[in-house]
Amino acid sequence: MASLFASFSKLPLTTVALIVVCAGSFIGPLGMASVNIAIPDLAAELHANAKMVSWLPTIFLLANVALMLPFGKLADNYGRKRIYSYGLVLNILSSTMCALAYNIEWLLFWRFMQGAAAAMIFGTGVAILTSVTPAEKRGFALGIAAACVYIGLTVAPAVGGWLTELWGWRSVFLFQVPLVIMLLVLIKLQMHGEWKNERKVKFDWRGSGIFIVAATCLVFGLSQLPSMIGVVLLSIAVIAMVLFVVHQSKRDHPLIRVQMFKESRVFSMSLITSLLMYASNYPLTFLLSLYLQYVKGFSPSESGQIILLQALAMAFLAPLSGRLSDKVQPRLLATTGCCIVACGFFILSRMDIDTQAWYIGSSLLLIGIGFGLFSTPNNNAIMGAVHSSELGVASASLNLARTIGNLVGMSLVNLLVHHYIGDAQIVPEQYPALLQTVLVALNISFGCVVLACLISGFRGREKKPDNLASTVSKDDD
């Protein structure tokens, strides 16, 4: 082990940073997505109904959305590596506590803490990478990082299925802990220096509070529709978001400059496109995991092997499309990817109770190809549209758009589960309702992707930046 870490000392700082960010990009999705495969076993042991189970991915996303911007701003002020490392420590604690859960409420609390850790990791990782990478190579570096996300997603269903069958659902939370500990040791020993702004600015606590209220009310409001309390909570969310925008526009040092969205059409429309694409894609693993195991009767490992086809295609294409986006307008690649994803969702939305595994796998492969073409060029366009002093906020905004999309997608699924299944446990009598839930969700996803195609196509040409100089501190951390 010592010789392994010693070998890293001979590598350039940019390479070490790439390895660290890529490792985090791999471990995070691996731990997050593998849980979806374990949900049926988890629900049976903890006696959790369908409504409570649907909150497992949603509560994770709530913490992501609420805390992503604050952590991005703190990273710009106090160091992107520091916040990244703190996120890894919190990930170790929360994963261990999830594995010790004795009821669904305990598990949901620590899933929220896992989401907070993910906000710290993913809100700063891209900023670290962008800080140390020359602009002409940024797309390729982001492509490698994105590929690691998709590799994590690729192996997650299979790993989750194998672990659940061999050692039970608790092992799905525990297996990532030693990997994160090794990553922390690597950062401490080999990743010297820090990335932050030269001048600290006052942190906007009031703005953070308003944003957290908006995110929380959005999540709970969507889950409570069509009841009056759901309408009230959504109204509060809208009001709070308007207050947040007004508040940010008047602050000297806001969490995010709202003017950024006016200054760059590429930045704002790329974020909207990302939100819509992830809103369509994120619930897919959760829905198909339930469909394949309950309706089709597949085992966790068999379900995982079918679902991994999508992420496998994404992992293969992400670095290729990233390198290509350094030479070709990202808009063209991203829009092409959106159109391919739309075709995949349309085909998948035609399935029924008798659909064969090869049909589902082929549809997922098509979606994966499209998403692989879309994600890295779109990320490259976003990070290339901002000044180097706002890389942390831009990284957080990128991940925030992704996470809000994930959250909206899962919240709509929660609403559908509540409408079609309610508080009942998923038993054979509920399988027709489950299938209806899956089909309605897939059609909504198809509509989101079609809208994303249009917005992506009209975002405009990216202007090559000349302001992405490295912001590495001279002092070791």
Coordinates of C-alpha atoms in Angstrom, one line a residue:
M1 CA 0.0 0.0 0.0
A2 CA 2.9 2.4 0.8
S3 CA 4.5 1.7 -2.6
L4 CA 1.1 2.5 -4.2
F5 CA 0.9 5.9 -2.6
A6 CA 4.5 6.6 -3.2
S7 CA 4.0 6.1 -7.0
F8 CA 1.4 8.9 -6.9
S9 CA 4.1 11.3 -5.7
K10 CA 5.8 11.1 -9.1
L11 CA 2.7 12.3 -10.9
P12 CA 1.9 15.9 -11.8
L13 CA -0.6 17.7 -9.6
T14 CA -3.1 17.9 -12.4
T15 CA -3.0 14.1 -12.8
V16 CA -3.3 13.5 -9.0
A17 CA -6.3 15.9 -8.9
L18 CA -7.9 14.1 -11.8
I19 CA -7.4 10.7 -10.0
V20 CA -8.9 12.1 -6.8
V21 CA -12.0 13.7 -8.5
C22 CA -12.5 10.6 -10.7
A23 CA -12.4 8.3 -7.7
G24 CA -15.0 10.4 -5.9
S25 CA -17.1 10.5 -9.1
F26 CA -16.9 6.7 -9.2
I27 CA -17.6 6.0 -5.5
G28 CA -20.5 8.4 -5.1
P29 CA -22.8 7.0 -7.8
L30 CA -21.7 3.5 -7.0
G31 CA -22.9 3.9 -3.4
M32 CA -26.0 5.8 -4.4
A33 CA -27.4 3.7 -7.3
S34 CA -26.6 0.3 -5.8
V35 CA -29.1 1.0 -3.0
N36 CA -32.0 1.0 -5.5
I37 CA -31.4 -2.7 -6.3
A38 CA -31.6 -3.5 -2.5
I39 CA -34.9 -1.7 -2.0
P40 CA -37.2 -4.8 -2.1
D41 CA -35.1 -6.7 0.5
L42 CA -34.7 -3.5 2.6
A43 CA -38.4 -2.8 2.6
A44 CA -39.3 -6.4 3.6
E45 CA -36.9 -6.4 6.6
L46 CA -37.8 -2.9 7.8
H47 CA -41.6 -3.4 7.1
A48 CA -41.6 -0.2 4.9
N49 CA -44.5 0.6 2.6
A50 CA -44.2 1.8 -1.0
K51 CA -44.6 5.5 0.0
M52 CA -41.8 5.3 2.6
V53 CA -39.5 3.4 0.3
S54 CA -39.9 5.9 -2.5
W55 CA -38.4 8.5 -0.2
L56 CA -35.0 6.7 -0.1
P57 CA -33.7 8.3 -3.3
T58 CA -35.7 11.5 -2.8
I59 CA -34.4 12.4 0.7
F60 CA -30.9 12.0 -0.6
L61 CA -31.6 14.4 -3.4
L62 CA -33.3 16.9 -1.0
A63 CA -30.1 17.4 0.9
N64 CA -28.2 17.7 -2.4
V65 CA -30.4 20.5 -3.7
A66 CA -30.7 22.4 -0.4
L67 CA -26.9 22.4 0.3
M68 CA -25.2 22.4 -3.1
L69 CA -24.9 26.2 -3.5
P70 CA -23.9 26.9 0.1
F71 CA -21.1 24.3 -0.1
G72 CA -20.0 25.6 -3.5
K73 CA -19.6 29.1 -2.1
L74 CA -17.8 27.9 1.0
A75 CA -15.5 26.0 -1.3
D76 CA -14.6 29.2 -3.2
N77 CA -13.9 30.9 0.1
Y78 CA -12.2 28.3 2.2
G79 CA -10.8 25.8 -0.3
R80 CA -12.4 23.3 -2.7
K81 CA -10.1 20.5 -1.5
R82 CA -11.1 21.1 2.1
I83 CA -14.8 21.0 1.5
Y84 CA -14.3 17.9 -0.8
S85 CA -12.5 16.1 2.0
Y86 CA -15.1 17.0 4.6
G87 CA -17.7 15.5 2.4
L88 CA -15.8 12.3 2.2
V89 CA -15.6 12.1 6.0
L90 CA -19.3 12.7 6.3
N91 CA -19.9 10.0 3.7
I92 CA -18.1 7.5 5.8
L93 CA -20.1 8.3 8.9
S94 CA -23.5 8.4 7.2
S95 CA -22.9 5.2 5.2
T96 CA -22.0 3.3 8.4
M97 CA -25.1 4.6 10.2
C98 CA -27.4 3.7 7.3
A99 CA -26.0 0.1 7.6
L100 CA -27.0 0.1 11.3
A101 CA -30.6 1.2 10.6
Y102 CA -33.3 -0.6 12.6
N103 CA -36.3 1.2 11.1
I104 CA -37.1 3.2 7.9
E105 CA -37.1 6.5 9.8
W106 CA -33.5 6.1 11.0
L107 CA -32.4 5.1 7.5
L108 CA -34.1 8.1 5.9
F109 CA -32.4 10.5 8.3
W110 CA -28.9 9.1 7.5
R111 CA -29.7 9.0 3.8
F112 CA -30.3 12.8 4.1
M113 CA -26.8 13.1 5.7
Q114 CA -25.4 11.0 2.8
G115 CA -27.0 13.5 0.4
A116 CA -25.3 16.4 2.3
A117 CA -22.0 14.6 1.9
A118 CA -22.6 14.2 -1.8
A119 CA -23.4 17.9 -2.1
M120 CA -19.9 18.7 -0.6
I121 CA -18.2 16.2 -3.0
F122 CA -20.0 16.8 -6.3
G123 CA -20.4 20.6 -5.6
T124 CA -16.6 21.0 -5.6
G125 CA -15.1 18.1 -7.7
V126 CA -15.6 19.7 -11.1
A127 CA -14.3 23.0 -9.8
I128 CA -11.1 21.4 -8.6
L129 CA -10.7 19.7 -12.0
T130 CA -11.4 22.9 -13.9
S131 CA -9.0 24.9 -11.7
V132 CA -6.0 22.8 -12.6
T133 CA -6.8 21.9 -16.3
P134 CA -5.9 24.1 -19.3
A135 CA -9.0 25.3 -21.2
E136 CA -8.1 23.4 -24.3
K137 CA -8.0 20.1 -22.4
R138 CA -11.0 20.8 -20.1
G139 CA -13.5 18.8 -22.2
F140 CA -11.3 15.7 -22.1
A141 CA -10.7 15.9 -18.3
L142 CA -14.4 16.5 -17.7
G143 CA -15.2 13.5 -20.0
I144 CA -12.9 11.2 -17.9
A145 CA -14.7 12.4 -14.7
A146 CA -18.1 11.9 -16.3
A147 CA -17.0 8.4 -17.4
C148 CA -16.2 7.5 -13.9
V149 CA -19.7 8.6 -12.8
Y150 CA -21.1 6.3 -15.4
I151 CA -18.8 3.5 -14.6
G152 CA -20.0 3.8 -11.0
L153 CA -23.5 3.7 -12.3
T154 CA -22.6 0.8 -14.6
V155 CA -21.4 -1.5 -11.9
A156 CA -23.8 -0.3 -9.2
P157 CA -26.8 -2.3 -10.1
A158 CA -24.8 -5.5 -10.4
V159 CA -22.8 -4.8 -7.3
G160 CA -25.9 -3.9 -5.4
G161 CA -27.6 -7.2 -6.5
W162 CA -24.6 -9.4 -5.7
L163 CA -24.1 -7.8 -2.3
T164 CA -27.8 -8.0 -1.4
E165 CA -27.9 -11.7 -2.3
L166 CA -24.6 -12.6 -0.6
W167 CA -24.6 -10.5 2.6
G168 CA -27.9 -8.6 2.7
W169 CA -28.9 -5.0 2.0
R170 CA -26.7 -3.5 4.8
S171 CA -23.6 -4.5 2.9
V172 CA -24.6 -2.2 0.1
F173 CA -24.0 0.8 2.5
L174 CA -20.8 -0.6 4.1
F175 CA -18.8 -1.7 1.1
Q176 CA -17.9 1.9 0.0
V177 CA -16.4 2.9 3.4
P178 CA -12.9 1.4 2.9
L179 CA -12.7 2.9 -0.6
V180 CA -13.5 6.4 0.8
I181 CA -10.9 6.0 3.6
M182 CA -8.2 5.1 1.0
L183 CA -9.2 8.2 -1.0
L184 CA -8.8 10.4 2.0
V185 CA -5.4 9.1 2.7
L186 CA -4.4 9.8 -0.9
I187 CA -5.6 13.4 -0.7
K188 CA -3.7 13.9 2.6
L189 CA -0.4 12.4 1.4
Q190 CA -0.2 13.4 -2.3
M191 CA -2.7 16.2 -3.2
H192 CA -0.8 19.2 -1.9
G193 CA -2.0 22.8 -2.2
E194 CA -5.5 24.3 -2.2
W195 CA -7.9 25.8 -4.7
K196 CA -9.8 28.9 -3.6
N197 CA -10.3 32.6 -4.3
E198 CA -7.6 34.9 -3.2
R199 CA -10.0 37.1 -1.2
K200 CA -12.7 35.7 1.1
V201 CA -16.1 37.2 0.9
K202 CA -18.9 37.3 3.5
F203 CA -21.0 34.2 3.4
D204 CA -24.7 34.7 2.7
W205 CA -26.4 32.9 5.5
R206 CA -29.8 34.5 4.9
G207 CA -29.7 33.5 1.3
S208 CA -28.8 30.0 2.2
G209 CA -31.7 29.8 4.6
I210 CA -34.2 31.0 2.0
F211 CA -32.9 28.5 -0.6
I212 CA -33.1 25.6 1.9
V213 CA -36.8 26.6 2.6
A214 CA -37.5 26.7 -1.1
A215 CA -36.0 23.3 -1.8
T216 CA -37.6 21.6 1.2
C217 CA -41.1 23.0 0.4
L218 CA -40.6 21.9 -3.3
V219 CA -39.9 18.3 -2.3
F220 CA -42.6 17.9 0.3
G221 CA -45.1 19.9 -1.8
L222 CA -44.7 17.6 -4.8
S223 CA -45.0 14.5 -2.7
Q224 CA -48.3 15.8 -1.1
L225 CA -50.2 16.7 -4.3
P226 CA -53.0 17.0 -5.1
S227 CA -53.9 17.7 -1.4
M228 CA -54.3 21.3 -0.1
I229 CA -51.1 21.0 1.9
G230 CA -49.2 20.1 -1.2
V231 CA -50.5 23.2 -3.0
V232 CA -49.6 25.4 0.0
L233 CA -46.1 24.0 0.2
L234 CA -45.5 24.5 -3.5
S235 CA -46.7 28.0 -3.2
I236 CA -44.3 28.7 -0.4
A237 CA -41.5 27.1 -2.6
V238 CA -42.3 29.5 -5.4
I239 CA -42.4 32.5 -3.1
A240 CA -39.2 31.6 -1.4
M241 CA -37.4 31.1 -4.8
V242 CA -38.5 34.5 -5.9
L243 CA -37.3 36.0 -2.7
F244 CA -34.0 34.2 -3.1
V245 CA -33.5 35.6 -6.6
V246 CA -34.4 39.1 -5.4
H247 CA -32.1 38.8 -2.4
Q248 CA -29.2 37.5 -4.5
S249 CA -29.5 40.3 -7.0
K250 CA -29.1 42.9 -4.2
R251 CA -26.2 41.3 -2.4
D252 CA -22.6 42.4 -2.9
H253 CA -21.4 38.9 -2.3
P254 CA -24.3 36.5 -3.2
L255 CA -24.2 32.7 -3.2
I256 CA -24.7 32.9 -6.9
R257 CA -24.7 36.0 -9.1
V258 CA -28.1 35.9 -10.9
Q259 CA -26.5 38.1 -13.5
M260 CA -24.6 35.0 -14.7
F261 CA -27.7 33.7 -16.2
K262 CA -28.3 37.0 -18.2
E263 CA -24.6 37.4 -19.2
S264 CA -24.4 34.0 -20.9
R265 CA -27.2 32.4 -22.8
V266 CA -25.0 29.3 -23.2
F267 CA -24.7 29.0 -19.4
S268 CA -28.3 29.4 -18.6
M269 CA -29.8 27.3 -21.3
S270 CA -27.2 24.5 -20.8
L271 CA -28.3 24.4 -17.1
I272 CA -32.0 24.1 -18.1
T273 CA -31.2 21.4 -20.6
S274 CA -29.3 19.5 -17.9
L275 CA -32.1 19.8 -15.5
L276 CA -34.6 18.4 -17.9
M277 CA -32.4 15.5 -19.0
Y278 CA -31.6 14.4 -15.5
A279 CA -35.3 14.8 -14.5
S280 CA -36.1 12.2 -17.2
N281 CA -33.2 9.8 -16.5
Y282 CA -32.7 9.6 -12.7
P283 CA -36.0 7.8 -11.7
L284 CA -35.3 5.1 -14.4
T285 CA -33.2 2.8 -12.3
F286 CA -35.6 3.0 -9.4
L287 CA -38.6 2.3 -11.6
L288 CA -37.0 -0.6 -13.6
S289 CA -35.7 -2.1 -10.4
L290 CA -39.2 -2.4 -9.1
Y291 CA -40.6 -3.5 -12.4
L292 CA -38.0 -6.2 -13.1
Q293 CA -38.1 -7.7 -9.6
Y294 CA -41.8 -7.5 -8.8
V295 CA -43.6 -7.7 -12.1
K296 CA -41.1 -9.8 -14.1
G297 CA -39.8 -11.9 -11.1
F298 CA -36.0 -11.3 -11.8
S299 CA -33.5 -11.6 -9.0
P300 CA -31.6 -8.5 -7.8
S301 CA -28.4 -9.5 -9.7
E302 CA -30.4 -10.3 -12.9
S303 CA -32.1 -6.9 -12.7
G304 CA -28.8 -5.2 -12.1
Q305 CA -27.2 -6.8 -15.1
I306 CA -30.1 -5.5 -17.4
I307 CA -30.0 -2.0 -16.0
L308 CA -26.2 -1.7 -16.2
L309 CA -26.4 -1.6 -20.1
Q310 CA -27.4 2.0 -20.0
A311 CA -24.6 3.2 -17.8
L312 CA -22.1 1.0 -19.7
A313 CA -22.8 2.9 -22.9
M314 CA -22.6 6.2 -21.0
A315 CA -19.2 5.3 -19.5
F316 CA -17.8 4.4 -22.9
L317 CA -18.9 7.5 -24.8
A318 CA -18.5 10.2 -22.1
P319 CA -14.7 10.7 -22.5
L320 CA -14.9 10.4 -26.3
S321 CA -17.6 13.1 -26.5
G322 CA -15.6 15.2 -24.0
R323 CA -12.5 15.1 -26.2
L324 CA -14.6 15.9 -29.3
S325 CA -16.3 18.9 -27.5
D326 CA -12.8 20.5 -27.3
K327 CA -12.9 20.7 -31.1
V328 CA -16.6 20.8 -32.0
Q329 CA -19.3 23.0 -30.7
P330 CA -20.7 21.3 -27.6
R331 CA -24.2 22.3 -28.6
L332 CA -24.2 20.0 -31.6
L333 CA -23.0 17.0 -29.7
A334 CA -25.3 17.6 -26.8
T335 CA -28.4 18.1 -28.9
T336 CA -27.7 15.0 -30.9
G337 CA -27.5 13.1 -27.6
C338 CA -30.8 14.5 -26.5
C339 CA -32.5 13.3 -29.7
I340 CA -31.1 9.8 -29.2
V341 CA -32.3 9.7 -25.6
A342 CA -35.8 10.7 -26.7
C343 CA -35.9 7.8 -29.1
G344 CA -34.9 5.4 -26.3
F345 CA -37.5 6.7 -24.0
F346 CA -40.2 6.5 -26.6
I347 CA -39.4 2.8 -27.3
L348 CA -39.2 2.0 -23.6
S349 CA -42.6 3.6 -22.9
R350 CA -44.3 1.0 -25.1
M351 CA -43.5 -1.9 -22.8
D352 CA -46.1 -4.0 -21.0
I353 CA -46.3 -6.9 -18.6
D354 CA -45.1 -9.3 -21.2
T355 CA -42.1 -7.3 -22.5
Q356 CA -38.9 -9.3 -22.9
A357 CA -35.6 -8.5 -21.2
W358 CA -33.8 -7.9 -24.5
Y359 CA -36.3 -5.2 -25.4
I360 CA -35.7 -3.3 -22.2
G361 CA -32.0 -3.8 -22.4
S362 CA -31.9 -2.5 -26.0
S363 CA -33.9 0.6 -25.0
L364 CA -31.6 1.3 -22.1
L365 CA -28.6 0.9 -24.4
L366 CA -30.0 3.6 -26.7
I367 CA -30.6 5.9 -23.8
G368 CA -27.1 5.3 -22.6
I369 CA -25.6 6.2 -26.0
G370 CA -27.5 9.4 -26.2
F371 CA -26.7 10.4 -22.6
G372 CA -23.0 9.7 -23.2
L373 CA -23.0 12.1 -26.1
F374 CA -25.0 14.7 -24.1
S375 CA -23.5 15.0 -20.7
T376 CA -19.8 15.9 -21.1
P377 CA -20.2 18.5 -23.9
N378 CA -23.0 20.1 -21.9
N379 CA -20.8 20.3 -18.8
N380 CA -18.0 21.6 -20.9
A381 CA -20.2 24.4 -22.2
I382 CA -21.3 25.4 -18.6
M383 CA -17.8 25.5 -17.1
G384 CA -16.4 27.3 -20.1
A385 CA -19.0 30.1 -19.8
V386 CA -17.8 31.5 -16.4
H387 CA -14.9 33.4 -14.9
S388 CA -12.2 31.5 -12.9
S389 CA -13.3 33.2 -9.7
E390 CA -16.7 31.6 -9.9
L391 CA -15.7 28.0 -10.7
G392 CA -16.9 26.7 -7.4
V393 CA -20.3 28.3 -7.9
A394 CA -20.5 27.2 -11.5
S395 CA -19.6 23.6 -10.5
A396 CA -22.3 23.8 -7.8
S397 CA -24.8 25.2 -10.3
L398 CA -24.0 22.4 -12.7
N399 CA -24.5 19.8 -10.1
L400 CA -27.5 21.7 -8.7
A401 CA -29.2 21.7 -12.1
R402 CA -28.5 17.9 -12.3
T403 CA -29.7 17.3 -8.7
I404 CA -32.9 19.5 -9.0
G405 CA -33.7 17.5 -12.2
N406 CA -33.2 14.3 -10.3
L407 CA -35.3 15.6 -7.4
V408 CA -38.2 16.8 -9.7
G409 CA -38.1 13.5 -11.5
M410 CA -38.2 11.4 -8.3
S411 CA -40.8 13.7 -6.7
L412 CA -43.1 13.2 -9.7
V413 CA -42.5 9.4 -9.2
N414 CA -43.4 9.8 -5.6
L415 CA -46.6 11.5 -6.6
L416 CA -47.5 8.7 -9.0
V417 CA -46.7 6.0 -6.4
H418 CA -49.0 7.8 -4.0
H419 CA -51.7 8.1 -6.6
Y420 CA -51.7 4.6 -8.0
I421 CA -50.5 2.5 -5.0
G422 CA -50.8 4.7 -1.9
D423 CA -49.6 3.3 1.4
A424 CA -50.0 -0.4 0.5
Q425 CA -47.1 -2.7 0.3
I426 CA -46.2 -4.0 -3.2
V427 CA -47.8 -7.4 -3.4
P428 CA -49.0 -9.2 -6.6
E429 CA -52.4 -7.5 -6.4
Q430 CA -50.6 -4.2 -6.8
Y431 CA -48.5 -5.2 -9.8
P432 CA -50.9 -3.6 -12.4
A433 CA -50.8 -0.4 -10.5
L434 CA -47.0 -0.5 -10.4
L435 CA -46.8 -1.1 -14.1
Q436 CA -49.2 1.9 -14.7
T437 CA -46.9 4.0 -12.5
V438 CA -43.9 3.0 -14.5
L439 CA -45.5 3.7 -17.9
V440 CA -46.9 7.1 -16.9
A441 CA -43.4 8.1 -15.5
L442 CA -41.7 7.0 -18.8
N443 CA -44.1 9.1 -20.9
I444 CA -43.4 12.1 -18.7
S445 CA -39.7 11.5 -19.1
F446 CA -40.1 11.4 -22.9
G447 CA -41.8 14.8 -22.8
C448 CA -39.0 16.3 -20.7
V449 CA -36.3 15.0 -23.2
V450 CA -38.2 16.4 -26.2
L451 CA -38.3 19.8 -24.5
A452 CA -34.5 19.5 -23.7
C453 CA -33.8 18.8 -27.4
L454 CA -35.4 22.1 -28.4
I455 CA -33.7 24.2 -25.7
S456 CA -30.3 22.6 -26.4
G457 CA -30.6 23.3 -30.1
F458 CA -31.2 27.0 -29.5
R459 CA -28.7 27.7 -26.8
G460 CA -26.2 29.4 -29.1
R461 CA -22.5 29.0 -29.9
E462 CA -20.0 28.7 -27.1
K463 CA -17.4 31.5 -26.8
K464 CA -13.9 30.1 -26.1
P465 CA -13.0 31.5 -22.6
D466 CA -9.7 33.2 -21.8
N467 CA -10.3 33.5 -18.1
L468 CA -9.8 30.0 -16.8
A469 CA -6.4 30.4 -15.2
S470 CA -5.6 28.1 -12.3
T471 CA -6.5 29.3 -8.8
V472 CA -4.1 27.2 -6.8
S473 CA -3.0 28.6 -3.5
K474 CA 0.8 28.7 -2.9
D475 CA 0.4 27.2 0.6
D476 CA 0.0 23.5 1.2
D477 CA -3.1 22.6 3.0

